[in-house]
Coordinates of C-alpha atoms in Angstrom, one line a residue:
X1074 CA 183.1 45.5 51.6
X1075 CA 180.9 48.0 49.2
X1076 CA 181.3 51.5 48.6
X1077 CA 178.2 53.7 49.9
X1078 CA 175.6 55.9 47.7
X1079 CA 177.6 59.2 47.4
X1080 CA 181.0 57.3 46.7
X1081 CA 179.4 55.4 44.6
X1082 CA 177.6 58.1 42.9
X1083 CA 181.3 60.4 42.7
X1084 CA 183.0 57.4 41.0
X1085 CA 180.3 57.4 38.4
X1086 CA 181.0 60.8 37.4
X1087 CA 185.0 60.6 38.0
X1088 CA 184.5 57.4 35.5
X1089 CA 182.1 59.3 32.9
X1090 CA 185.1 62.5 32.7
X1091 CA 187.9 59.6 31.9
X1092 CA 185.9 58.2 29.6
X1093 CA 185.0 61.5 27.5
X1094 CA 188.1 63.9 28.8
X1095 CA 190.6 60.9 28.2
X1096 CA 189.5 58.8 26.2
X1097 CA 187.7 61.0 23.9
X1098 CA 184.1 59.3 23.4
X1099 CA 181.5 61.4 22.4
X1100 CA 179.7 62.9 25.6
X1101 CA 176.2 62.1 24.5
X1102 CA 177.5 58.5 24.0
X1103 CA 178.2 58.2 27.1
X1104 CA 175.9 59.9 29.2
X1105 CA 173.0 57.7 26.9
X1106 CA 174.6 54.4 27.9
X1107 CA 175.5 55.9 31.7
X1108 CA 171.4 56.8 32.0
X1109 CA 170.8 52.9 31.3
X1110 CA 173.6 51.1 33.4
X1111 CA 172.3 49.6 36.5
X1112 CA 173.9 49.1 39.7
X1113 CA 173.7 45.0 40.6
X1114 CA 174.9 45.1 44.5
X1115 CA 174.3 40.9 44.4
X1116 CA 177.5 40.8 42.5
X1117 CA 180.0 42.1 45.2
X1118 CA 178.5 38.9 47.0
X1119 CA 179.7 36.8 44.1
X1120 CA 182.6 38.0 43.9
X1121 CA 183.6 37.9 47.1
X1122 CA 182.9 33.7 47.5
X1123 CA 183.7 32.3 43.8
X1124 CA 183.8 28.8 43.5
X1125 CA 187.5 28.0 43.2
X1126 CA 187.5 29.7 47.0
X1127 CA 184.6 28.2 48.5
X1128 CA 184.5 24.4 47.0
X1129 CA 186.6 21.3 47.5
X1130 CA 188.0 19.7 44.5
X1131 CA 185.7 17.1 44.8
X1132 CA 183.1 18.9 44.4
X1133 CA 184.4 21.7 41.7
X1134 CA 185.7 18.6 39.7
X1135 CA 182.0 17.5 39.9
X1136 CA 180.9 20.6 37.8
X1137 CA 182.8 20.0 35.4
X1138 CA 184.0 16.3 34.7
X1139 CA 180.7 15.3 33.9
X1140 CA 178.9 12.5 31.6
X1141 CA 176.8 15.9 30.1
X1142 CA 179.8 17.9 29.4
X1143 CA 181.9 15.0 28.2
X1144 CA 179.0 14.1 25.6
X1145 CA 178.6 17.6 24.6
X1146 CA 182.5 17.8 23.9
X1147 CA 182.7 14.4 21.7
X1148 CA 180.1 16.4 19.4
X1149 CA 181.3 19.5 19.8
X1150 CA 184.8 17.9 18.6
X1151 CA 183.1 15.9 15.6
X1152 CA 181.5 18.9 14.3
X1153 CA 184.5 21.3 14.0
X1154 CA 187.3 18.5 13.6
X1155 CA 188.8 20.4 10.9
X1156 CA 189.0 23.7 12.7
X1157 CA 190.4 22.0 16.0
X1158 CA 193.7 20.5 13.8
X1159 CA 194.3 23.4 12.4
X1160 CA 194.2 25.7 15.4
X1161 CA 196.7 22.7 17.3
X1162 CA 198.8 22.5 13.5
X1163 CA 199.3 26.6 13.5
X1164 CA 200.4 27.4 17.1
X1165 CA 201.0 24.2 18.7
X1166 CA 198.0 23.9 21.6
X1167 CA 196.7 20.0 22.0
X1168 CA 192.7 19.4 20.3
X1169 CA 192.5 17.9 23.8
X1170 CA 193.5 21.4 25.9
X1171 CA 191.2 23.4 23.3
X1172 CA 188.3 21.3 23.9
X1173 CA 189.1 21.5 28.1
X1174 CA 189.3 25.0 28.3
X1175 CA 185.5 25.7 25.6
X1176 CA 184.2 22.3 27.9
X1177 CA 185.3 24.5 31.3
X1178 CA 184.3 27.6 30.5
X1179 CA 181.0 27.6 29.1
X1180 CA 180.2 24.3 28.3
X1181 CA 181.0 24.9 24.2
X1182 CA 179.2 28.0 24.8
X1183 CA 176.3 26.8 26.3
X1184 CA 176.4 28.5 29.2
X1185 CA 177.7 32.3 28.2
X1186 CA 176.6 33.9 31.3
X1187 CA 173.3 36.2 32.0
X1188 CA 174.8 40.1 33.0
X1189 CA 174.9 42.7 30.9
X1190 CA 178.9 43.0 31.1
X1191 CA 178.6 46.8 31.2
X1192 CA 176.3 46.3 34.2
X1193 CA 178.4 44.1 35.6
X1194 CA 182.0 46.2 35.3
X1195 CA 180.1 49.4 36.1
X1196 CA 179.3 47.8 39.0
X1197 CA 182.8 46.2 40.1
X1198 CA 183.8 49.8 39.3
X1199 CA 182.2 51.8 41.6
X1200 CA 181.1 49.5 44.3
X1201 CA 183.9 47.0 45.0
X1202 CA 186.8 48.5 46.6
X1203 CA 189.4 45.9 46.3
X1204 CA 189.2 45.5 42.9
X1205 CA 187.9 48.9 41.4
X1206 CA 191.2 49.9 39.6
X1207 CA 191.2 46.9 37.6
X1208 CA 187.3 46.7 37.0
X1209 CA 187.7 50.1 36.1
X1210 CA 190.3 48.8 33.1
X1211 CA 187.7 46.7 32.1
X1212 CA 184.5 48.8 31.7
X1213 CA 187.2 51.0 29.5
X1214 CA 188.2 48.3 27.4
X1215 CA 185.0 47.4 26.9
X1216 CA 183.7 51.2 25.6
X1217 CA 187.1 50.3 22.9
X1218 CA 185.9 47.0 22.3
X1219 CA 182.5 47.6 21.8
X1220 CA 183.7 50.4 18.6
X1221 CA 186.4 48.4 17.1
X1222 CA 184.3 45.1 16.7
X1223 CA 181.2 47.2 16.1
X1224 CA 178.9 45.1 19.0
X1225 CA 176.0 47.1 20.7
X1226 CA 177.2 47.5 24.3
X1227 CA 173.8 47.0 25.2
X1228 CA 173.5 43.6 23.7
X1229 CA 176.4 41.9 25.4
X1230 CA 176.2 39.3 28.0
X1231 CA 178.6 38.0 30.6
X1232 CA 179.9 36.3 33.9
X1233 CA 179.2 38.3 37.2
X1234 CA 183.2 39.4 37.0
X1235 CA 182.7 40.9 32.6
X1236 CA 184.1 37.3 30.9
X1237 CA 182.5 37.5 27.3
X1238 CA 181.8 35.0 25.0
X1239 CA 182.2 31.1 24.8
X1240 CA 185.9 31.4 26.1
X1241 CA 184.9 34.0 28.4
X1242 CA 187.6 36.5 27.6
X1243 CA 187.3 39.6 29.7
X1244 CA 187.5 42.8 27.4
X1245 CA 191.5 43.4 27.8
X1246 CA 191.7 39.7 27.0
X1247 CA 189.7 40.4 24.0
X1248 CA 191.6 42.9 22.8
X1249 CA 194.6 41.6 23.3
X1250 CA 194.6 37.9 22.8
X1251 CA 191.7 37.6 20.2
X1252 CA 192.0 36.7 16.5
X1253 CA 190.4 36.5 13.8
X1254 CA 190.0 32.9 12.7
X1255 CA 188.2 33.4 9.0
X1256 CA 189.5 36.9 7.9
X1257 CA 186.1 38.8 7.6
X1258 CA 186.8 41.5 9.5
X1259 CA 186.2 41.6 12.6
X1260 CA 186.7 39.0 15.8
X1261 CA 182.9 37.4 17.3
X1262 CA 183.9 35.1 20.2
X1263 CA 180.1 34.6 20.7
X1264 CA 178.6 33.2 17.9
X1265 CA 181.7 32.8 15.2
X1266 CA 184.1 29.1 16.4
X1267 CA 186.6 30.0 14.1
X1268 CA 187.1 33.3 16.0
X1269 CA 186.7 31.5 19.2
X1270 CA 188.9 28.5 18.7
X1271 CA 191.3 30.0 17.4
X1272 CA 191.7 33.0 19.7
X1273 CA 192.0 30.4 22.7
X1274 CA 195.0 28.6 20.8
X1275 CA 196.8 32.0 20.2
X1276 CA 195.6 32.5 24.1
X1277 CA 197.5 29.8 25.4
X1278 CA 200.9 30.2 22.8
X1279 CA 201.5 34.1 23.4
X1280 CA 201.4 33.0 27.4
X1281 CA 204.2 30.7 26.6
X1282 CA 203.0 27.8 25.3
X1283 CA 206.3 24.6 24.4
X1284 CA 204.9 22.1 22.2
X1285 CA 204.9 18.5 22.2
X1286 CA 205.6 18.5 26.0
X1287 CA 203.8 17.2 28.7
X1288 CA 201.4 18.9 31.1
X1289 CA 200.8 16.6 33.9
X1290 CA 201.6 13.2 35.1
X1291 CA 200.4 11.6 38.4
X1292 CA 202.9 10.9 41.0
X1293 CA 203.0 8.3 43.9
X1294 CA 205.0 9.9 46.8
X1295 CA 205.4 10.5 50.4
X1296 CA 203.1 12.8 52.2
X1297 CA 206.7 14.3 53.7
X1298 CA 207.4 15.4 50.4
X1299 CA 204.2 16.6 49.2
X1300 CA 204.3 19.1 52.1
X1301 CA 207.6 20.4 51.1
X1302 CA 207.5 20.8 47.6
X1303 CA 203.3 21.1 46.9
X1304 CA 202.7 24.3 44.5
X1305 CA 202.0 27.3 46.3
X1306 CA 201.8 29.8 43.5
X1307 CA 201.7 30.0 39.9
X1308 CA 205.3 29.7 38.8
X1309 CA 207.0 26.0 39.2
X1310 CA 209.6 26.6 42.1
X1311 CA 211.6 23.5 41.3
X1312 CA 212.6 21.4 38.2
X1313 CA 212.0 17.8 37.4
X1314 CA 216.0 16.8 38.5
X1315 CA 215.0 18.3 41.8
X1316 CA 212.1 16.6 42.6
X1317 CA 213.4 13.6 41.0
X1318 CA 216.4 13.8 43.4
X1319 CA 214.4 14.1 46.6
X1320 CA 212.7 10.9 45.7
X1321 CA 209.5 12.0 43.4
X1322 CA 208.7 8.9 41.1
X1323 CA 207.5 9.9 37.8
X1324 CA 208.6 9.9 34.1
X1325 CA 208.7 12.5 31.4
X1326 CA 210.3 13.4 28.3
X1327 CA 211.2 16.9 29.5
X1328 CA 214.5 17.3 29.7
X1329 CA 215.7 17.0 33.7
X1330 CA 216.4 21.2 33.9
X1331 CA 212.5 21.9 33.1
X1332 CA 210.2 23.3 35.5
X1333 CA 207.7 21.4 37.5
X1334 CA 205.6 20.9 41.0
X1335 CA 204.4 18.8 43.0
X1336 CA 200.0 19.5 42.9
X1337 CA 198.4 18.2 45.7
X1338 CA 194.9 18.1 46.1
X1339 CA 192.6 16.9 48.9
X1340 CA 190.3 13.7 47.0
X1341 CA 187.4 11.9 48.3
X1342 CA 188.9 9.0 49.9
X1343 CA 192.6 10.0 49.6
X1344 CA 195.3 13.0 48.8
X1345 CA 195.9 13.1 45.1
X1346 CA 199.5 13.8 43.7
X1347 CA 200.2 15.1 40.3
X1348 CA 203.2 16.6 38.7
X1349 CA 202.4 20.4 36.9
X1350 CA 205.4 21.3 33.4
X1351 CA 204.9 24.5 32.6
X1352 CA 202.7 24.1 30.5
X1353 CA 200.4 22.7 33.6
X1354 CA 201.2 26.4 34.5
X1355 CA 200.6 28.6 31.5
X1356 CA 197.0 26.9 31.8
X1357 CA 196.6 28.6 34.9
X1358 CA 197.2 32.2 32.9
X1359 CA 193.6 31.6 31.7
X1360 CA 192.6 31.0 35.4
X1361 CA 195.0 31.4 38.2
X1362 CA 193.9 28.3 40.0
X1363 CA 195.0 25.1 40.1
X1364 CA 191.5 22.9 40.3
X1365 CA 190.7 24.7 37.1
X1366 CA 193.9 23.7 35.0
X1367 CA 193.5 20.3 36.7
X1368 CA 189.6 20.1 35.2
X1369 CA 190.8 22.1 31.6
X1370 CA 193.5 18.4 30.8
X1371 CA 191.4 15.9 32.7
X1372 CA 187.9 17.3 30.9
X1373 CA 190.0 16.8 27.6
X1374 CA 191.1 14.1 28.3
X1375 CA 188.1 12.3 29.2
X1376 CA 186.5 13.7 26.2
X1377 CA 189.5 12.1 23.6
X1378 CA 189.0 8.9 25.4
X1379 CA 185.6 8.8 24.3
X1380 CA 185.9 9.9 21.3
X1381 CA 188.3 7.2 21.1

């Protein structure tokens, strides 16, 4: 579903008045970048089938849990040791989860995405019905962004949906979650890994981070019970006593009234059955699916394992 040419073309100047009426940016600002924004109608396509929607966890695992990417994370982690400890030391995040998420993501910022994010939220904005209001959020946090870190809006790249930088925060994320790792200033997540690693950390602790527990454990159980207590949704509906009552087989050092789910996902030859903590879940914050916080700890772990 796609807005037409005049709706499209009223949104455009709605969005131009908020920006200079509310927002107060300069009007010759805005009508300069507004003359050069174009209109990419391929992305309502993409966003309509993403990946997470449209690909078995076999294949999505296969993305990501590569021999390439693992290799690429062992030097990754080698080079910037130092900078990983102290990220995990100051707000509690695992080296392993850091290096899942950068691995994930954009491949340690390999892979930071070919749109102009203004093109791309513009776009989103006044073309994709569904999700306008929030795009909308996000083509103004960008204008924001763009002045506080002083970045030419013209120069920055993206994903189809605005994700920025080698963690691919969209711009509200960037404001919000961002920090700045070596104290010069101002907060690069494109080019600067202090910035970048250190911003995912405080990421993952302001969503709710509890160190030193576990995220996932595999579980052998009956299909029975998979069916009845499999994660729908992104909060845990049941805690480790409860599942451990009906008969789940696992074993964690969480205490018994924690949360925790039963994740069930359809393998090659079989189902496979893991056990989500919260923290499992506040991994999910970064990306509300589950194949992607399931590739995030096995990517990191598989690259620790070589490493060791």
């Amino acid at each position: 579903v796609a807005w037409g040419n005049e709706t499209r073309q009223a949104n455009t100047e709605k969005l131009m008045d908020e920006l200079i009426m509310e927002h107060g940016f300069d009007e010759l600002y805005i009508k300069s970048i507004f003359t050069k924004i174009n209109y990419l109608p391929n992305l309502i396509d993409s966003i309509s089938k993403p990946a997470e929607k449209t690909k078995t966890w076999p294949e999505y695992r296969a993305i990501f849990i590569t021999p390439v990417r693992i290799a690429a994370g062992v030097v990754f982690a080698t080079k910037h040791q130092a900078l990983l400890n102290r990220a995990s030391k100051e707000t509690g995040i695992p080296v392993a989860v850091l290096l899942g998420i950068l691995g994930v993501e954009t491949s340690f910022g390999r892979i930071l995405g070919r749109y102009k994010v203004i093109d791309s939220l513009y776009t989103l904005t006044v073309g994709y019905p569904p999700r306008s209001a929030f795009f909308r959020q996000e083509l103004i946090n960008l204008f924001y962004l763009v002045r506080e870190q002083n970045i030419d809006i013209q120069t920055v790249k993206g994903s189809y949906a605005g994700a920025m930088g080698a963690p691919q925060f969209i711009a509200s994320s960037y404001r919000t979650f961002a920090v700045d790792g070596d104290s010069d200033g101002l907060i690069d997540l494109f080019d600067n890994w202090d910035d970048i690693v250190m911003s995912v950390a405080n990421y993952l602790k302001v969503n709710g981070w509890h160190n030193q527990e576990d995220i996932l454990v595999t579980a052998s159980l009956a299909d029975s019970l998979i069916s009845e207590y499999a994660s729908k949704g992104w909060k845990p509906k049941f805690t480790i006593a409860e599942l451990k009552k009906a008969g789940v087989n696992f074993s964690t050092t969480i205490s018994e009234e924690s949360p925790a789910q039963i994740i069930e996902l359809e393998g090659n030859d079989a189902k496979e059955a893991y056990i989500g903590f919260h923290n499992f879940f506040v991994i999910t914050t970064y990306n509300r699916n589950v194949m992607y916080a399931l590739s995030v700890y096995l990517l990191g772990q598989n690259i620790e394992s070589a490493i060791n």
